[in-house]
Each structure stands twice: as structure tokens, then as C-alpha cells.
Amino acid sequence: MHLSRRDTIRAGLLGGVAVWLPAAATAAPAFAAAPVRWIDGAAPAMHAGQTFGVAWPRGALKRGSRLAVRSAGVAVPAQSWTTATWPDGSIKWSAHAIPADVALAELSVTRGRDTAPQQPVRVTESAGAVVVEVGDLRWDIARSGEALIRSASQGGRPVLGPVALVGAVRSDPLHGDPAPFTGAIDRVTVEQRGPVRAVVKIEGYHVTGERRWLPFTVRLYAYAGSAGLRIVHSVVFDVDATKDFLSALGVQATVPMTGALHDRHVRIATDRQMLVEGVRPLTGLRRDPGKAFRDAQIAGRAVPPLAEMAPAVRDTLDRIPAWGDFRLEQPNAHGYAITKRTGPGQGWVDSAEGARAPGLAYVGGPAGGAAIGVRYFWQRHPTALHIDGATGDDARLTAWLWSPEAPAMDLRPYHGTMGMAGYDAQNEGLSVTYEDYEPGWDDASGIARTSELMLWALPATPPTETLAAMAAMQAQPSQLMTAPAHLHAAQVFGDWNLPDRSTANRKAIEDQLVDLIDFYAGEVDRRSWYGFWNHGDVMHTYDADRHQWRYDIGGFAWANSELSPDLWLWTQVLRTGDAQAFRLAEAMTRHTGEVDVYHTGRFRGLGTRHGVQHWSDSSKQPRVSNASYRRIFYYLTADERVGDLLRDLVTSDQALTRVEIGRKVPGAKRPVLPPGTIEMTFGTTWCPLAAAWLTEWERTGDTRWRDRILAGLDTIGRLPHGWMTGSAPFDMATGRFIDQNRKIGLSHLNAVFGAVEVSSELIRLLDVPRYRAAWLEYCRWYNAPQAEYLARFGAPFGPRNLREGHARLTAYAAFEEKDAALAMRAAQEFLSGDAGLGTWPADPRRTVAGVVEWPGVSTNASAQWGLAAIQTLALVPDALDRVPIVAPDAPGRKRAKDNGRD
């Protein structure tokens, strides 16, 4: 008989026969095929190739097992590989790629051999180049020099010339001539060779004069059946913010132009009808060239022979202006403009305006051309698409990630010292604005940004409908995801359940989980949380007096992963597969893993606490660079860039030898640390690091990282007060904590940055009884009533915060120890609404002066409420049914607050 988690809970906690089946004691589960679904529900009209991940229960698939993709039982061309293994060597996560435009329903992954596509992707290497072939399409990728791609050809006919990274920098944000720069290749690595997907990684620097800076990583993805390359473009901004003002950053392709000017075409996607232009227009003239000529130019075909054109037009073609340059500028999220001119030195003519361009442009003709598209085009403003030289032999097609027409980037600190040169004054500032300021630590140097583009090399000008579909596909790519029920059965990523609305209380909690994500997704747009540096993040706390978020008040501004919103969103994605939640979490992962984290310099591997600028706070910690916030996205998509970020974190503890996190805590006694050690908190530092080591161990099988985790687990468990000690000296060489016989040191932050989730995973994976006991003790006693705590431990009983969020710790202890009374306590803690967001059955959103509000909302409380909701539903669902929900305005109810230094 198979017992589900819920069956176990019911039996163990609420009056039945106590049943407990630890994972290590159960037989290997029977293999079951993995259903895979499109997150939007239906198969897309077009996609450029798909990669997705599948989780497998421990022991279900032996190492080396072959897997295949099926659609209603019929083989689908696919490419499969393993991305993680369980400790016993069985497959934990596999990744699968399918060709472009394979959009079948009823997809599944099962045992079997991959089926190769009819026209597989082929990769060949030489000393000077990597050649990727997809059918008749050939991409020639450089190994050195400035051009990432030297050329592309269709059936031997060149359709694309060199493709390079370009940009410019100024010494003043508003004045002075920009100094251009371009990318230069250092290293090229072929990461995958087909047959469905090839991946080429290009690394290098940008160069201006003698300066090599702005290190970049560009990955090129070729899928069978696709005429395009997916480009994932990452750049680290190792700038001096007081001297370097980037005024342009982009990807530029050269497009050979052949044929008569009236047979050259420009297409620019808009949020209305597509801009369809001939370089020399044949429509709208005073004299009609003939319907066949007009139709051909609009359709993107070569016009009929000129002998068939009306003489009044044919004999005066040279009198019709030819338009060589086009500009689409998206300076903000709410408006774009398209202009064009005949050539340099001539005036620009307004062409079209609108709100939000999807971000695609094409230039070429009946003999071939190129299109480029940018994801998050209007969300990551100021962006632009430029076409230059369409009347010449070669046009330039440029996707600007930062438009040269916009003001330059200004990454300088937003305020001066303000008398806060010393720690005492800085702590005073923290107490009033919630900003942990320190001169020189509000430094943007070392942050990064990853952008996603598509580049198509096309044999002819596509129909307008096809280009519109390409634009829509790139603006919001489709995504395959394993069905939540299969992921849940695999028991990955801690404790979570599938949605359950079977009782009134469960329905109220589930509805609020949906409402909260709806609210934040709506706030992104209502508040225009957009822009190159901001997109993907959300604000920390709402200002009900001004009816807006506290964008300018210290630590209440950008959230920067404070209290795990990333983890909350991804856990909700796991259990629902919801497209809105997925895309909100994906954008947040792209932001927080890049912009909020340092990738080079003295803070490398650390993230920045929440603030007015994403880099402005002086608290640099692993709790923000946290691997727990990236792992779910990595395994669901096998995204190589996020894989790089996770690998970079494996040695991020080294940064703590340079940065003392607790250096400014007022009144704190500095412990004497043994040589070779640093002070390390368990929850905000060690657990994020352990998540990185766990990921590296399961990705590679390298037991060094397992052993480093075991050293920490064992020595935390050996401390007299275990997890309740809070922190201890950490030996950098061995990964062990040093016992100094310290007293209990509780913090409301220690368990709210992924510690709950990673501890649950590690306890399942590794048999360390001392750690399990220490963690269960912490879970039982953090939220314990004061009288019970004092009777057990004595004074002092310090302040507690986030009681509602910590209810999931109580629930975990109740579940593990089969304690029905503790389960009821957990339910009461969560549903009380004390020191948290609160749960209520009515929709709490309201409109004030036309602005949607959620009274008392803060992102940290929302995230902790969301995680606590999911985990208490998973661990103590029946207890939740027995506790009445407290209304938000009930007398004596404690509101969410931010007390104590974090």
C-alpha cells in the first residue's frame, strides 16, 4: 500500500495509527512516465525550440538510463541529458530539448531512445571557427576577433554578414562625445553538439582603445528546424561609476543587400499593425505602378519584370526617395516612436508611434535577409532597433539593449555621506530610513545583466504574418514544464503540496496565494517596475500615506530577494504550473541573480540587501546571492547561464574573509575567532552556501561538496544549543563549525532565507541525526509560547518577529515528530495573522484614488506568508481546518512590521 504525505500526516497527527516511512526505508518507486505541459495551457503557434527539465523519484531511474519524448505515444525528435543525480547515483533531474515548432499536445518523457530529427543540428570545429549547420542554414562562428558570428548562409548563398557586440561610453552622463567599443573574443566552447540542440559559449571583453573591460558571456543556441539562433547575452559592469557612463550597448548584424531598391524590404513589429516598408516604396504614389507591383512589395516578394510596370512609374523610379535608415526607439514602458530618413545628413521623418513594441525588426529582400528580436524589449527600456544603410551594399541591423539616443547609464550613488562616516552615525541612519549605508560600499561595479535575443538568417523576406508570429514568440516565449503532480511525486525542493480547495480554510488560503501573485504581477505594470536595471524586481513596502511604494526610503525600496520572494514564487510554480507565476518568477530570477549580486571585485559572490538602488546598501551577504533562489529555475529549464551563476556561488564563502557582515551591529561583543575561521550565521549564510554546494554535488557527483555539507551539518548538531546557537566560528578549510560553548542566539531572520527548504532537503538526503535533532529543536521552540520557552530554557526570552512565517517551522516539527498538539499550534500560529500578512476569505484589495492597494502589504511579509501557507498546507492540513481564520481588522491582531536590524 502506498501512503501519500497527506495520508501520513492524517494518521500520525490526528488520531489514527502512527505511520512513518522515511524515504531511505522505502523500496525504489515504480517508474512512471512524466507528463509535460505548456504553461499557457495550449501548444503555441510558433516556437524556436524548447528545453525543459524533469524530476525523477530517488531510485526510479538508474544512472545511464535512456529517455525519450513522446506525444500521445508517438516518438518526438529529442535530445536528453542528466542535470542532477540522487546520492545513490540514480537520475534526479533530466533535461530534454525538442526541435522548433514541435508543438504537440500530450507530451511525456519516458524510457526509450531519443529520436533524431530529419535534419539534425551538426557542429564541426576547426582552429579558426565553429560551424553549426541546421539543414541548409550554416552559421560560421568565430573563435577570435570582434565578430561573434562571421557569416550565415542559406544553401550556400550568404544572407548574413558579421555579427558583433557594440556600444559606447562617455565621461559625462549628459555631455561629451561617446567613445565606441566592441566585443573581443577570448574563448569559445562548444557545450552541446546536437542533434536537436547545439550550444556555443563565447567569452570575452569589450575593448575601447587599450582598455579591456565589461566581460561578457554570450551563448548561441541552434535548434533543429529553426532558422534562428537564440542569443543569451550576459555582461558584467566592472565600471567606475564616477567616470564611466555607458551610452550604448547592443548587438549589431551586417546584412548583405542585393537587388533593386524597390525589392528591398524593412519590417518593424509594433503593438498595432506591422510597419511594412519598401526601401523605395511603390505604394501610395501619384502614379500607380500596377497592382501586381504593389502586392509584391507588400508581400516581400520580388516585383514582376520592370517591362510590365506602368511607364509613368518605371521611367521615374530614380525620382522616388529611397529610405536607408530606420529607428524604433522605446525610451520608456509606455511609448515608442518610429522614424526614418533617406540617409546621413538628411532629416528624420516621423513614421509611427505606439505604446509597447514587441521588439523585432527585419531588413532584406527576396534573396535573403535577417531579423533580430529582443525579449523584454519595452520592459527593459531604454531600448531601440536601428536599421542603417539599407540603400547600400550592406545594411546594419542593431538591437540596442541600451539605446544610444537615451541619456547614458548613471550608476553613481544616489546620495553623499551625509555625516555618516562612522558606524554609529550609519546605525542612526539605519534606524530612521532602514538603509545600511557605508561610504564606498554603495558601488555598482561588479553587477551584471543578462538579455535574451533571437537572430534569424532568412532565405527571403517572410510574410508579414510570419514576422508578427516571430515577434510575439520572442516577446513572450512559450515554455514546457513537467506536470506538478509528477514533480510532487519526485519529492524535490522541500515540503509542498498540490493545490487543495476541499475545505473552507484551505480554499481561503489557496485563493489568497493566487490573489497575492495576481496583485504583484499587476503592481509590476501599475507601478511601471520596468527599466534595464529594475525589471524583475519588486518593491519592499507600501506607503499608504502617499499611495505608492516607498521607492525612495532606504531599505523599504527595491526588495532584492528580501525574505525569499523568489522562493515563494517558484514553489507556487512547482505546485500549480501557472504561467503568470512562472514568468514573474523567471523575470525575478534573471534580475536578482544578476543585478543584485556581484560577479567580480571585492564583493564577488555576495548580494546586496534591499535598497533605493539595487547596489546601494552596504550589507553584502550570501542570503541575497542565495543558490536556493536559482535552483528551481535551473532544473525546470536547464538554463546554462543560471547554471553558471550557481557554480560561481560554490566558492562565494571566500568573500566573507574580506567582508564582515556583522561589523556594525551596535553593542555586539566581538568573539575571538580561531585562526582560519570566520563568523558565520547558520540560516542567512551557511544555508545559502549549502544550497550551492548541494547543487554542485548533485550536478557533478563531486563528493567534496557533499563532505563540506556533512561537516557543517555534523558540527551544528554537536553544539550544546545546536541550531539555537544562531552562529559560530566557521573553519574555512574544513567546513566545520567551532564550538565556543555559546549561549542561545535567536534571530527572526535566520530561517527565512531558504533555511527551511534546504534543511528539509538535506535531512532527506543525508543521514545526520545530530543535525536533524538540532533543527527540530529550533523548529519547535522558535515560536513557542513564552511560558513554555522560559520553563525549558530560562531567561531571556527575546523579541520574536515573523511569527506567522515561522509557523512552518512548527509544522515541520509536528510532522516529523508526529505531534498532534504541535500541529494545532502551528495552525494557530499561521492563521492568527500575528506579525505577518494574515489570511482572510474576502479579497483584500481595494482602490484608493484609482490606485489598487493591498492594505499593509510588504513583500517580505507576503513571501513569508506564501511559503508558510504552502508548507503548512503540505504538513498540517487537517489542523488548519480546525482553526478559525482571524479577520485582518480583529482587535489585538498584530500587524506586519520590520523590527530589528537585518
PDB file of N, CA and C in Angstrom, residues 49 81 89 120 155 271 274 333 384 470 598 694 729 818 870 886:
ATOM      1  N   GLY A  49      12.228  26.226 -30.522  1.00  0.00           N
ATOM      2  CA  GLY A  49      12.893  25.118 -29.853  1.00  0.00           C
ATOM      3  C   GLY A  49      12.657  25.211 -28.363  1.00  0.00           C
ATOM      4  N   TRP A  81      19.624  14.696 -21.568  1.00  0.00           N
ATOM      5  CA  TRP A  81      20.840  14.570 -20.767  1.00  0.00           C
ATOM      6  C   TRP A  81      20.483  14.718 -19.294  1.00  0.00           C
ATOM      7  N   GLY A  89      23.131   7.678  -6.959  1.00  0.00           N
ATOM      8  CA  GLY A  89      23.533   7.664  -8.362  1.00  0.00           C
ATOM      9  C   GLY A  89      22.386   7.628  -9.341  1.00  0.00           C
ATOM     10  N   PRO A 120      19.152  16.960 -38.560  1.00  0.00           N
ATOM     11  CA  PRO A 120      19.771  17.235 -37.270  1.00  0.00           C
ATOM     12  C   PRO A 120      20.715  18.428 -37.316  1.00  0.00           C
ATOM     13  N   GLY A 155      21.746  27.556 -48.146  1.00  0.00           N
ATOM     14  CA  GLY A 155      22.023  26.845 -49.387  1.00  0.00           C
ATOM     15  C   GLY A 155      23.241  27.367 -50.109  1.00  0.00           C
ATOM     16  N   ASP A 271       2.879  47.287 -31.687  1.00  0.00           N
ATOM     17  CA  ASP A 271       1.720  46.776 -30.961  1.00  0.00           C
ATOM     18  C   ASP A 271       0.430  47.039 -31.735  1.00  0.00           C
ATOM     19  N   MET A 274       1.964  45.750 -38.281  1.00  0.00           N
ATOM     20  CA  MET A 274       3.397  45.816 -38.528  1.00  0.00           C
ATOM     21  C   MET A 274       3.721  46.927 -39.520  1.00  0.00           C
ATOM     22  N   ALA A 333       8.327  52.478 -20.810  1.00  0.00           N
ATOM     23  CA  ALA A 333       7.438  51.334 -20.968  1.00  0.00           C
ATOM     24  C   ALA A 333       6.100  51.681 -21.597  1.00  0.00           C
ATOM     25  N   ALA A 384      16.158  50.025 -28.340  1.00  0.00           N
ATOM     26  CA  ALA A 384      15.946  50.528 -29.698  1.00  0.00           C
ATOM     27  C   ALA A 384      16.276  49.440 -30.697  1.00  0.00           C
ATOM     28  N   MET A 470       6.757  35.639 -35.220  1.00  0.00           N
ATOM     29  CA  MET A 470       8.109  35.614 -34.672  1.00  0.00           C
ATOM     30  C   MET A 470       8.261  36.651 -33.568  1.00  0.00           C
ATOM     31  N   TYR A 598      27.154  40.515  -6.949  1.00  0.00           N
ATOM     32  CA  TYR A 598      28.441  40.917  -7.519  1.00  0.00           C
ATOM     33  C   TYR A 598      29.109  39.713  -8.180  1.00  0.00           C
ATOM     34  N   LEU A 694      25.196  21.787  -2.419  1.00  0.00           N
ATOM     35  CA  LEU A 694      24.281  20.706  -2.766  1.00  0.00           C
ATOM     36  C   LEU A 694      24.058  20.658  -4.277  1.00  0.00           C
ATOM     37  N   PRO A 729      31.969  30.231  14.888  1.00  0.00           N
ATOM     38  CA  PRO A 729      33.131  30.325  14.002  1.00  0.00           C
ATOM     39  C   PRO A 729      33.124  29.166  13.004  1.00  0.00           C
ATOM     40  N   LYS A 818       5.381  13.607  14.665  1.00  0.00           N
ATOM     41  CA  LYS A 818       4.037  13.044  14.781  1.00  0.00           C
ATOM     42  C   LYS A 818       3.327  13.573  16.025  1.00  0.00           C
ATOM     43  N   ILE A 870       2.032  27.485   1.903  1.00  0.00           N
ATOM     44  CA  ILE A 870       2.291  26.271   1.126  1.00  0.00           C
ATOM     45  C   ILE A 870       2.750  25.135   2.033  1.00  0.00           C
ATOM     46  N   VAL A 886      -8.580  34.487  11.410  1.00  0.00           N
ATOM     47  CA  VAL A 886      -8.737  35.773  12.091  1.00  0.00           C
ATOM     48  C   VAL A 886      -8.868  36.870  11.050  1.00  0.00           C
TER      49      VAL A 886
END
